[in-house]
Each structure stands twice: as structure tokens, then as C-alpha cells.
Short mmCIF file of N, CA and C in Angstrom, two decimals:
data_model
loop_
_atom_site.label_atom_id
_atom_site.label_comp_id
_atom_site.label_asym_id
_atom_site.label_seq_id
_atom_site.Cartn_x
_atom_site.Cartn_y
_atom_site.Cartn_z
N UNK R 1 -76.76 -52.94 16.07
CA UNK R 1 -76.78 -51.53 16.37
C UNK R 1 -75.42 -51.14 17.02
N UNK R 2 -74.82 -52.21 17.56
CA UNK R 2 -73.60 -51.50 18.37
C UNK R 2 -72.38 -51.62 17.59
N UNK R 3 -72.50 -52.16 16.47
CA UNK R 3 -71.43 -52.70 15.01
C UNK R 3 -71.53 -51.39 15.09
N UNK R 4 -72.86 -50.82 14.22
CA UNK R 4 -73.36 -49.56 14.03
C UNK R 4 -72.24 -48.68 14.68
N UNK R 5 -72.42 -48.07 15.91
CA UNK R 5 -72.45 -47.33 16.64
C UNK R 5 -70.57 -47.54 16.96
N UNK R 6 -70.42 -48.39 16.98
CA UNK R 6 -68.54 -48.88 16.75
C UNK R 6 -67.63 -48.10 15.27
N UNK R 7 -68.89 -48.65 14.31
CA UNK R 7 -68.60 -48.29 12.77
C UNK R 7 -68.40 -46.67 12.95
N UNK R 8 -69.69 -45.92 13.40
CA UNK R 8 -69.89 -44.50 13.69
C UNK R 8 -68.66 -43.84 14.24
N UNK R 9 -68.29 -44.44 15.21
CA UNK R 9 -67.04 -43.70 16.37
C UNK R 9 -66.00 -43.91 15.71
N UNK R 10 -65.60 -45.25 15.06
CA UNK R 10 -64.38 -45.89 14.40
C UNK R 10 -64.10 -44.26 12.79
N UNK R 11 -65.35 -44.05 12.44
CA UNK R 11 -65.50 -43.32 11.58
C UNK R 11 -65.12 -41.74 11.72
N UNK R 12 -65.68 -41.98 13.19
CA UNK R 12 -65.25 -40.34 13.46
C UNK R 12 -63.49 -40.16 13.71
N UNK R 13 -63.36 -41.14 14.40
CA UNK R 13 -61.94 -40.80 14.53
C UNK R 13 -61.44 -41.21 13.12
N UNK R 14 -60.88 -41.80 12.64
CA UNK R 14 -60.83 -41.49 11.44
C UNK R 14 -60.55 -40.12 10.73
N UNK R 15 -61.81 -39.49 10.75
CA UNK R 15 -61.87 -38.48 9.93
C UNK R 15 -61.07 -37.21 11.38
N UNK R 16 -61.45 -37.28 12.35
CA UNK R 16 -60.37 -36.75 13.14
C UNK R 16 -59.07 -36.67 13.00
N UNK R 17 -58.59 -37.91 12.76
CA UNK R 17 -57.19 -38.03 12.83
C UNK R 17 -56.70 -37.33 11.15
N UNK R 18 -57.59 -37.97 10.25
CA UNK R 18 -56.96 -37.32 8.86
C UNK R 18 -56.89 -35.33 9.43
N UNK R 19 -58.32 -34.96 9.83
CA UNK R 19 -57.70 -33.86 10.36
C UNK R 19 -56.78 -33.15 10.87
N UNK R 20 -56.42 -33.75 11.97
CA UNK R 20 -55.11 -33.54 12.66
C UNK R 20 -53.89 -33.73 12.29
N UNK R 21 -53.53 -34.90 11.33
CA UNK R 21 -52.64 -35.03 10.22
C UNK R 21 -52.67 -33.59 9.58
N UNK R 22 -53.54 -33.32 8.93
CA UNK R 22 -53.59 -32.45 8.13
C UNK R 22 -53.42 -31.17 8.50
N UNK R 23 -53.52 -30.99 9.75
CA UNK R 23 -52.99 -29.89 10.61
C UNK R 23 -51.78 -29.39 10.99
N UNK R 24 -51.42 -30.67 11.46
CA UNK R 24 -50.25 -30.90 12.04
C UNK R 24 -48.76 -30.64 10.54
N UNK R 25 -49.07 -31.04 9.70
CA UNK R 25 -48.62 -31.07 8.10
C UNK R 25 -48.49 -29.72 7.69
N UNK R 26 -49.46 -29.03 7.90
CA UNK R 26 -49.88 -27.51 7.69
C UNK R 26 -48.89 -26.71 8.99
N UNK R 27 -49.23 -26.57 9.81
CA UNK R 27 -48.21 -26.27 10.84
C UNK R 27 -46.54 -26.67 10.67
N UNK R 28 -45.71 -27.71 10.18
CA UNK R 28 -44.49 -28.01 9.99
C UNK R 28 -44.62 -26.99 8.84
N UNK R 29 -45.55 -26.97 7.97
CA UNK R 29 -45.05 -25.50 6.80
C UNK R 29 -44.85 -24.44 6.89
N UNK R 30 -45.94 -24.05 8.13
CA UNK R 30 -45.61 -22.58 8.21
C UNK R 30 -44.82 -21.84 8.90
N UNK R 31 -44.32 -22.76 9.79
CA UNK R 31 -43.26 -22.54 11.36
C UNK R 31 -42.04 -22.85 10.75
N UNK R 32 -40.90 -22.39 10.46
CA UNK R 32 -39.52 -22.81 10.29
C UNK R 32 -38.88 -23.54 11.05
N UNK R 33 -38.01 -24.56 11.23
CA UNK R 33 -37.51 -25.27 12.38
C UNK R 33 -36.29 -24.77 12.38
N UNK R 34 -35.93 -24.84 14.01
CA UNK R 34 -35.02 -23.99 14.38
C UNK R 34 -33.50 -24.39 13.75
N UNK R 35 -33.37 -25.41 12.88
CA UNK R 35 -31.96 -25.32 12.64
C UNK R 35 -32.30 -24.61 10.83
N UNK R 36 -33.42 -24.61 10.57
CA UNK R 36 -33.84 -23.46 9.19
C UNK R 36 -33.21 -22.09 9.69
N UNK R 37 -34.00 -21.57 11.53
CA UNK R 37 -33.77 -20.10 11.76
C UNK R 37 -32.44 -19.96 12.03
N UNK R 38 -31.81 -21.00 12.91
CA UNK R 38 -30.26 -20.54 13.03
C UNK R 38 -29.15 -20.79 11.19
N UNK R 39 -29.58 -21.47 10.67
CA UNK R 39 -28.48 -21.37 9.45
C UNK R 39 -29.03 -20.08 8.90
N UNK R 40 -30.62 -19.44 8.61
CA UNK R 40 -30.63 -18.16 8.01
C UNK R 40 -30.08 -17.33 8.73
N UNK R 41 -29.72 -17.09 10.07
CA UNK R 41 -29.04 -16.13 10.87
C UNK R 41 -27.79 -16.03 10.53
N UNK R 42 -27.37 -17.57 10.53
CA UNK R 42 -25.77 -17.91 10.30
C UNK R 42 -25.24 -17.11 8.70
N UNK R 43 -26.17 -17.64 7.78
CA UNK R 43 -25.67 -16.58 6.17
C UNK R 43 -25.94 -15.69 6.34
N UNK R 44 -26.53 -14.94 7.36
CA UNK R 44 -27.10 -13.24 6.72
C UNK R 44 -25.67 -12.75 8.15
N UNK R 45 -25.11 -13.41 9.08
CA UNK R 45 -24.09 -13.49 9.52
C UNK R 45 -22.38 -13.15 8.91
N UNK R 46 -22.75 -14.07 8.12
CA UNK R 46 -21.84 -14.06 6.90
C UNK R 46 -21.69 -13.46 5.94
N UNK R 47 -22.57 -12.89 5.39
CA UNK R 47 -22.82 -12.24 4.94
C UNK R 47 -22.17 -10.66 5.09
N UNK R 48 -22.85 -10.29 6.30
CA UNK R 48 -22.60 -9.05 6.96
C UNK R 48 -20.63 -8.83 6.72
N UNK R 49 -20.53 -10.13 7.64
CA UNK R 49 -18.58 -10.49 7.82
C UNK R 49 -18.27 -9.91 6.58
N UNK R 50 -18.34 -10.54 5.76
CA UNK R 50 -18.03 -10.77 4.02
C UNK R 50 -17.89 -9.33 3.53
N UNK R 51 -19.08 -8.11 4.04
CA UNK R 51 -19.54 -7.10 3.19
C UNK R 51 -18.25 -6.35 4.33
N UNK R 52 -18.34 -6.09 5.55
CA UNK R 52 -17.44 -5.56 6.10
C UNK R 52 -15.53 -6.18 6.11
N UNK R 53 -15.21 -7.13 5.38
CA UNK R 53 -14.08 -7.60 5.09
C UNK R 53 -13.82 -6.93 3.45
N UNK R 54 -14.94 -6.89 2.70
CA UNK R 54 -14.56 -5.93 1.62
C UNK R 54 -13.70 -4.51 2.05
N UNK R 55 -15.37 -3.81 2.85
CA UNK R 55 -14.80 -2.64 3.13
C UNK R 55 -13.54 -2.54 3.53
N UNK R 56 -13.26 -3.57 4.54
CA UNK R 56 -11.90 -3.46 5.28
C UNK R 56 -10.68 -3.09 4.35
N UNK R 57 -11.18 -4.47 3.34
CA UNK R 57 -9.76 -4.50 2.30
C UNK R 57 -10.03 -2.98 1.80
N UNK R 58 -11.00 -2.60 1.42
CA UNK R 58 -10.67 -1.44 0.23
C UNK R 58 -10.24 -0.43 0.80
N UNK R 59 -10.72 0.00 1.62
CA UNK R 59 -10.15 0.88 3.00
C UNK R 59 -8.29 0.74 3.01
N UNK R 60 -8.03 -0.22 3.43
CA UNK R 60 -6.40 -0.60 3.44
C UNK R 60 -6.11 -0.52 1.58
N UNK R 61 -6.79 -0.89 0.65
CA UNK R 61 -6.20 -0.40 -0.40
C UNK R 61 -5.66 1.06 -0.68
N UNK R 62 -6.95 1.44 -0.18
CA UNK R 62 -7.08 2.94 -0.19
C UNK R 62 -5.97 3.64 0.45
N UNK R 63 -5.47 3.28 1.33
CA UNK R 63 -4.35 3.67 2.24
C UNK R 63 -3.38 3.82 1.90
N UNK R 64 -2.90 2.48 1.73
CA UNK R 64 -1.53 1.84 0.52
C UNK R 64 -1.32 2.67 -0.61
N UNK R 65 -2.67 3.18 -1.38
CA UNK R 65 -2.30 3.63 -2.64
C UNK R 65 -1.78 5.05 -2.14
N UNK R 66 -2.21 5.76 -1.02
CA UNK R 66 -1.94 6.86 -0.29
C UNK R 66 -0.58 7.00 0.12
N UNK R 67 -0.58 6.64 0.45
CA UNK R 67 1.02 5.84 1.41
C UNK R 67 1.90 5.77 0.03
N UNK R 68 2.03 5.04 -0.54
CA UNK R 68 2.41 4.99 -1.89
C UNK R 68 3.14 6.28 -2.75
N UNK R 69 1.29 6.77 -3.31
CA UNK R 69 1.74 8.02 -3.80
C UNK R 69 2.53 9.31 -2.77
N UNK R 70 2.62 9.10 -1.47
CA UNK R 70 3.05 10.14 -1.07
C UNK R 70 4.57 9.94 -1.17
N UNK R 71 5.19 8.47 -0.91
CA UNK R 71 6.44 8.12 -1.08
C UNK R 71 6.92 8.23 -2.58
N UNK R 72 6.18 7.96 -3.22
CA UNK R 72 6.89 8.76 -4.99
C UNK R 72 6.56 10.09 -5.05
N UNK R 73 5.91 10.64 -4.55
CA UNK R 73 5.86 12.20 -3.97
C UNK R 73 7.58 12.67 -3.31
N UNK R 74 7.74 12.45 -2.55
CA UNK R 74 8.73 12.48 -1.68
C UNK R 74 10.28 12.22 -2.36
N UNK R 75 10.20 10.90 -2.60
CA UNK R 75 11.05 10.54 -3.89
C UNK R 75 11.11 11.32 -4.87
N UNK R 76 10.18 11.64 -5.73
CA UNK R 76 10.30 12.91 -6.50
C UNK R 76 10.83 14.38 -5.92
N UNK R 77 10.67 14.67 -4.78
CA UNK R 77 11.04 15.86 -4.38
C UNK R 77 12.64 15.72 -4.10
N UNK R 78 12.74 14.39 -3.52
CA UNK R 78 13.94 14.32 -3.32
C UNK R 78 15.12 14.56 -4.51
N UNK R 79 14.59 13.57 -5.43
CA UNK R 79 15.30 13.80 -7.00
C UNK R 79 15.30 15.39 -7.23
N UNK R 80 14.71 15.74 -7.08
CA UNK R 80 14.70 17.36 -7.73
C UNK R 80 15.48 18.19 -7.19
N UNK R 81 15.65 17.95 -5.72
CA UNK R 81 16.76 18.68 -4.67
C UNK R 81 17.86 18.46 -5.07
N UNK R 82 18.23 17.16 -4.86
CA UNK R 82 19.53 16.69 -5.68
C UNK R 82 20.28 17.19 -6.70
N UNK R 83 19.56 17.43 -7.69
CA UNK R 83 19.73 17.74 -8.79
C UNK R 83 19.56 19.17 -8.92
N UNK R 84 19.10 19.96 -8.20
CA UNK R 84 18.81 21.56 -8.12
C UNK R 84 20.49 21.51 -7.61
N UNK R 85 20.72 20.54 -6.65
CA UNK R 85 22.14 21.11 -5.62
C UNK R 85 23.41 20.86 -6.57
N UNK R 86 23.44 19.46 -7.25
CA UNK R 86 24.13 18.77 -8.66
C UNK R 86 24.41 20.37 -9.37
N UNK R 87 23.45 20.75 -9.98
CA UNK R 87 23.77 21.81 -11.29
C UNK R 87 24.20 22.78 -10.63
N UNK R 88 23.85 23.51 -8.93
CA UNK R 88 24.45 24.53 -8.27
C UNK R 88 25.85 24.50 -8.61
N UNK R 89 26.42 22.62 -8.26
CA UNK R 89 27.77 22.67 -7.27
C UNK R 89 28.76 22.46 -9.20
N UNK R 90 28.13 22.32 -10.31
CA UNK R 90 28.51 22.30 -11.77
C UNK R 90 28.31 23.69 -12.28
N UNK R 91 28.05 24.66 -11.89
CA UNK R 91 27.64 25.94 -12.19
C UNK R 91 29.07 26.37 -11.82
N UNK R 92 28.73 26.71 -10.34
CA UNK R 92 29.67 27.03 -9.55
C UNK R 92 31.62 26.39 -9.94
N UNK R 93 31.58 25.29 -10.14
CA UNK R 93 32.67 24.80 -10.60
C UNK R 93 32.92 24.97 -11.92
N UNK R 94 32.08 25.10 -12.61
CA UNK R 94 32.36 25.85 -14.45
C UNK R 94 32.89 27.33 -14.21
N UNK R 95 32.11 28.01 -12.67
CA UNK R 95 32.63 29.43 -12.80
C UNK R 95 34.27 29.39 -12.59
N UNK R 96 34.23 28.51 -11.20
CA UNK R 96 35.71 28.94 -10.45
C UNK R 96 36.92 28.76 -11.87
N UNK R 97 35.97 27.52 -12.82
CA UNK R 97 37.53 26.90 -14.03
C UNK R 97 37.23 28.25 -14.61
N UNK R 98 36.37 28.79 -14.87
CA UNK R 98 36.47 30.08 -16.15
C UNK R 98 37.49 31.41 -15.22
N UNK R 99 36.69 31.61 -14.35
CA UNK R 99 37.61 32.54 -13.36
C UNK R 99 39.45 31.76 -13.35
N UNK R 100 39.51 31.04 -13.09
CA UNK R 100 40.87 29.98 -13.39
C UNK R 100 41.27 30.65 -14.95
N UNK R 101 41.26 29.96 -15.55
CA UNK R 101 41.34 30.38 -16.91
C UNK R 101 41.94 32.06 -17.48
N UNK R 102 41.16 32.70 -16.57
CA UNK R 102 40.64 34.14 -17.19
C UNK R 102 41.97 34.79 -16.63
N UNK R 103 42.51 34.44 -15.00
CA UNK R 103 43.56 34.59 -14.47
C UNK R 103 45.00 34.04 -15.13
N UNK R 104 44.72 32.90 -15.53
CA UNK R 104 45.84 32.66 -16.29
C UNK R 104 46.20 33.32 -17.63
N UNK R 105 45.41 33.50 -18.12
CA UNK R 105 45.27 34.21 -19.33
C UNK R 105 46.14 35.87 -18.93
N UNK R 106 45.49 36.03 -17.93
CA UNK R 106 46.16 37.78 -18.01
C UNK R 106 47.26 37.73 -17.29
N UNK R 107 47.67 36.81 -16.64
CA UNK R 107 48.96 37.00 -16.04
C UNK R 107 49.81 35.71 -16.41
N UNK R 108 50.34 35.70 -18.08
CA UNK R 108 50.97 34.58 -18.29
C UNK R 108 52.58 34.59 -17.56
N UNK R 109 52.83 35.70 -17.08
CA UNK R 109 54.15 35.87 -16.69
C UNK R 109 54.83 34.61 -16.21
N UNK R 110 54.33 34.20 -15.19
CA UNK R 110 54.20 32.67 -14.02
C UNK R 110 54.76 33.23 -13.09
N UNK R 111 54.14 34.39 -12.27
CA UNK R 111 54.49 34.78 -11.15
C UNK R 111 54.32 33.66 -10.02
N UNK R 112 55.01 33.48 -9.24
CA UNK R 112 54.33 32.96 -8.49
C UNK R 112 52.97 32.62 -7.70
N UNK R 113 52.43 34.10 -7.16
CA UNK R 113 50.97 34.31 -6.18
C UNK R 113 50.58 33.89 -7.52
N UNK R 114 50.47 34.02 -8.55
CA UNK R 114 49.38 33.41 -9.77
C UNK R 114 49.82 32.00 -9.70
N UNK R 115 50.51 31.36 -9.65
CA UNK R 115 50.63 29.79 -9.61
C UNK R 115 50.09 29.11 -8.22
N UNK R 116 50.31 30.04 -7.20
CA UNK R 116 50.02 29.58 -5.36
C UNK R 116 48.01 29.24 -5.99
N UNK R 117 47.65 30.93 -6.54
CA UNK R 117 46.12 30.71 -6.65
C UNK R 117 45.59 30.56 -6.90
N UNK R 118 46.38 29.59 -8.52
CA UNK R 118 46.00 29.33 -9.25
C UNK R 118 46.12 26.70 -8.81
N UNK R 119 46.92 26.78 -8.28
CA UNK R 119 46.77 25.64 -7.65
C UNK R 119 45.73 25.27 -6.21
N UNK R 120 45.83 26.61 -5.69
CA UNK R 120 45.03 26.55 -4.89
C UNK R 120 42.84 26.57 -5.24
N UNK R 121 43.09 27.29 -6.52
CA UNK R 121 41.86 27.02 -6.98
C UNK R 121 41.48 25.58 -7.37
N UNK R 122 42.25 25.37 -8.38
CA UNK R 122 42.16 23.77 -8.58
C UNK R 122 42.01 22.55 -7.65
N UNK R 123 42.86 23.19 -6.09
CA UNK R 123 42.48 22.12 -4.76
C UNK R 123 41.19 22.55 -4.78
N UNK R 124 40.37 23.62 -4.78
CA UNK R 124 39.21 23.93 -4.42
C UNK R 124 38.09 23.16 -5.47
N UNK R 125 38.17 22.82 -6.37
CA UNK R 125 37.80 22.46 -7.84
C UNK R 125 37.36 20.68 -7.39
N UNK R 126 38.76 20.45 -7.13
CA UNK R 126 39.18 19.10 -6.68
C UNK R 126 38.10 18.67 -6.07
N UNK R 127 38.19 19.60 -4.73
CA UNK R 127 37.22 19.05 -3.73
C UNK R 127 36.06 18.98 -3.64
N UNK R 128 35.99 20.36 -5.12
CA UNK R 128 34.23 20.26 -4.79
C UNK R 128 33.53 19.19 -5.41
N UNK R 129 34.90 18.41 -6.85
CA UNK R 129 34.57 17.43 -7.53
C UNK R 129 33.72 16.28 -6.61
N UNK R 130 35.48 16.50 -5.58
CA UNK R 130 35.12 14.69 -4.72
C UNK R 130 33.84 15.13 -4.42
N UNK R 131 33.39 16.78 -3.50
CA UNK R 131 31.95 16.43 -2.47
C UNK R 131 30.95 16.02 -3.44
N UNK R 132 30.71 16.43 -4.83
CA UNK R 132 29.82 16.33 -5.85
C UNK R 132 29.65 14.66 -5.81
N UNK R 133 30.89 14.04 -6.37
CA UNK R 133 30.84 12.46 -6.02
C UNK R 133 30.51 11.54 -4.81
N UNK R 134 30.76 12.36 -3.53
CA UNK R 134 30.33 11.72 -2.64
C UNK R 134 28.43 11.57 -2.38
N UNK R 135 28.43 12.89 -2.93
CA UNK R 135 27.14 13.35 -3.00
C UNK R 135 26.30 11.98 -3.64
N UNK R 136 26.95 12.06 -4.68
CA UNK R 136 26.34 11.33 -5.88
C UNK R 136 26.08 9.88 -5.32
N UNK R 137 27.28 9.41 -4.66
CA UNK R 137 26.89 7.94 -4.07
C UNK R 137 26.22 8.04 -2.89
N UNK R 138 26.33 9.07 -2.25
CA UNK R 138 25.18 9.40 -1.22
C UNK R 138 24.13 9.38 -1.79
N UNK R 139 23.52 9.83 -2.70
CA UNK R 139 22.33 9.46 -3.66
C UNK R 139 21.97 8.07 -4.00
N UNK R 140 22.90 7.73 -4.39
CA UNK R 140 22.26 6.41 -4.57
C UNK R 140 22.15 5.12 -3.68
N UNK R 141 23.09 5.54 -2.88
CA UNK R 141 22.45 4.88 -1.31
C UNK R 141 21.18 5.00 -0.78
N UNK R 142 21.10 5.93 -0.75
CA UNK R 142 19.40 6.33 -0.59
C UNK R 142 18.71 5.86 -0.90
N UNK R 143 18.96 6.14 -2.66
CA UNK R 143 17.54 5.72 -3.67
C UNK R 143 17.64 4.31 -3.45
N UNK R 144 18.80 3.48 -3.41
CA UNK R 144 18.66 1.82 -2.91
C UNK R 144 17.89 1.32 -1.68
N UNK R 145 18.16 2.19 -0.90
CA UNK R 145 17.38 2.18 0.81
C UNK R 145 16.13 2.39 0.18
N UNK R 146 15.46 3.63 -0.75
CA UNK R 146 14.21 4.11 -0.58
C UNK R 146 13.40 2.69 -1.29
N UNK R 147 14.06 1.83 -2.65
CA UNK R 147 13.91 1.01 -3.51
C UNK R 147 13.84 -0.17 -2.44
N UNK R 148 14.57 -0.39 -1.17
CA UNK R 148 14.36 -1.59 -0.87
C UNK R 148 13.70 -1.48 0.33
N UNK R 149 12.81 -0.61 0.67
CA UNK R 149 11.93 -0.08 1.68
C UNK R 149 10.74 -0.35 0.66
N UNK R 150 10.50 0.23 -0.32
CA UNK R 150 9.90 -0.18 -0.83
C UNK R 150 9.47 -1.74 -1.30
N UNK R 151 10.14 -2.17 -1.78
CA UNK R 151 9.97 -3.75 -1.78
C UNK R 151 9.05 -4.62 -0.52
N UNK R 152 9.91 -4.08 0.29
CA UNK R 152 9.54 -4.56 1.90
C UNK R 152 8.03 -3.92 2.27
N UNK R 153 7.91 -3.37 1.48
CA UNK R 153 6.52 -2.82 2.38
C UNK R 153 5.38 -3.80 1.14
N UNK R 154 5.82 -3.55 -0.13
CA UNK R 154 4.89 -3.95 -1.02
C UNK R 154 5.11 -5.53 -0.69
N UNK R 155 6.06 -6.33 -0.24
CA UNK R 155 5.78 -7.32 0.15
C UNK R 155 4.89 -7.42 1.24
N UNK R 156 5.26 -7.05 2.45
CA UNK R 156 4.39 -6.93 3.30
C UNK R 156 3.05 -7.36 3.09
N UNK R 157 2.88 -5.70 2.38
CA UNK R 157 1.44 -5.70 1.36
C UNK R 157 0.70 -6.77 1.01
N UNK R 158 1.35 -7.17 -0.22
CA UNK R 158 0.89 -8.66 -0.55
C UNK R 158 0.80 -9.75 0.45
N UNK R 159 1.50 -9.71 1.53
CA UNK R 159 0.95 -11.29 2.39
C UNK R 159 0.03 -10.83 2.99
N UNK R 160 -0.44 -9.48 3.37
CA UNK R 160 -1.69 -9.13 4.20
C UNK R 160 -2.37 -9.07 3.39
N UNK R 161 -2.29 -8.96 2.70
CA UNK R 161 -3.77 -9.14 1.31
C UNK R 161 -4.03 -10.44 1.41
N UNK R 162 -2.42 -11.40 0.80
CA UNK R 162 -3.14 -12.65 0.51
C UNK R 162 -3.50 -13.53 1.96
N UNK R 163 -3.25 -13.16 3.01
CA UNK R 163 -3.60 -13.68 4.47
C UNK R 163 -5.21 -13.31 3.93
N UNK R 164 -5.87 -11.71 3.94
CA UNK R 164 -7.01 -11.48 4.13
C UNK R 164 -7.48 -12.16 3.12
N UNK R 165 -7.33 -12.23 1.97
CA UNK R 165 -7.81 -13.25 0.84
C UNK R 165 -8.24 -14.99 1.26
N UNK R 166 -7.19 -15.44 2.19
CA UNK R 166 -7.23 -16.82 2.73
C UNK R 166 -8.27 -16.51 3.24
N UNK R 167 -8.17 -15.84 4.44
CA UNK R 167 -9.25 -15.71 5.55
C UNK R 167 -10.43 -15.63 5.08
N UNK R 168 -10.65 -15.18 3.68
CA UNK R 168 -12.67 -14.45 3.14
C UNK R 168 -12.82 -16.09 2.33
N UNK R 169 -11.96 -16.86 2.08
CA UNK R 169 -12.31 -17.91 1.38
C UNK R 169 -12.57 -18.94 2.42
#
């Protein structure tokens, strides 16, 4: 009877313990362990980073292309001034040679005051040539400055991109 009664208890636990196994088994499933909850924190972490490093970049694209178009904006206006002032200072100097011309023509005598104002126009002619030329390489000083400002920035550009590019990889 006490085999019995050994067998009985030996039996119960037993079936206890498969219980509690089976509990315990059930419980590790439904509870996440904490290095499950911190890595899902950690990607939805990353995540977030990732979605606001887009924005960032596109934002600064957005800028650049701004920045950009306003400087070929500008550049364009500039060209146009130039060239409004160019055809003024070629207008103006086609007049003074025709006025030149028109004087010589009616007073072929070669008085003198017609030769004084008539050389003296031509210094005037002269000079407006040189300012036209100075002009002109004054122009293109510029446009070299504006061309290598440019460079410099679009370089720029590109290493802060490709820095932010390193950094998202």
C-alpha cells in the first residue's frame, strides 16, 4: 500500500511538473525578452533617424536647387546689363563716327577748329573704345569669379552629400 501511495504522489508530481513545464514554455511565448524589446526599440529608432535624415537631405536639396537657380537668375541679369550697357556704349560710338564723318564731309576745307574737333572726337572714340574693353575684361573676370564660386560651392555640395550619404550607410 505504501509502493501504492509513493507510486500515487511520484505520479502526481509528475503530471505537476509536465504542467508547469508547460506553463512556464507558454509564458517564454508570450512575454518578449528584454533584449527582443530593446532591439525592436533600437529599429523603430532607426528607423525614425533614417526617415528624418531623408527629410534632412531633401530639404538641403531643396535649398541648393534654390540657391542655385537664384545665382543663374542673377547671372542672367547680370549678362543682360552688360550687354544693354555694350550696345549703349556701340550705339553711341557709331553716332559720335557718323557725326565725325558728317563734319568732315561739309567742311573739307581742313580748317583747322575742324581738324582740333575732329581729332579730338576720335580721342573721345578712343577712349570710349578702351572703357568698352576694359569693361569687357571686367566681364569676364567676373563671370570667372562667378564660374569658380560656383565650382566651390557645388563641390562643397557634393562632400556634404557624400559625408551625409556615409553617415545613413
Amino acid at each position: 500500500v505504501r509502493v501504492e501511495k509513493l507510486a500515487a504522489c511520484i505520479e502526481s508530481l509528475t503530471l505537476r511538473c509536465t504542467a508547469l513545464e508547460k506553463g512556464i514554455s507558454q509564458f517564454r511565448g508570450e512575454l518578449p525578452s528584454k533584449l527582443q524589446v530593446d532591439t525592436a526599440a533600437l529599429v523603430k529608432e532607426i528607423a525614425d533617424m533614417r526617415r528624418q535624415m531623408d527629410l534632412d537631405r531633401k530639404q538641403r536639396i531643396e535649398r541648393d536647387t534654390v540657391l542655385l537657380r537664384r545665382l543663374a537668375e542673377m547671372e542672367s541679369v547680370e549678362a543682360a546689363q552688360f550687354e544693354a550697357g555694350n550696345h549703349q556704349l556701340i550705339h553711341t560710338c557709331e553716332q559720335l563716327h557718323g557725326e565725325v564723318d558728317r563734319i568732315n564731309r561739309s567742311n573739307e576745307i581742313g580748317d583747322t577748329r575742324t581738324e582740333k574737333f575732329r581729332s579730338f572726337i576720335l580721342e573721345e572714340i578712343a577712349g570710349m573704345k578702351n572703357t568698352l574693353s576694359v569693361s569687357a575684361q571686367t566681364r569676364e573676370q567676373t563671370d570667372d569669379e562667378i564660374v569658380q564660386a560656383m565650382n566651390q560651392y557645388t563641390n562643397a555640395l557634393q562632400k556634404g552629400l557624400h559625408a551625409a550619404n556615409n553617415r545613413g550607410i
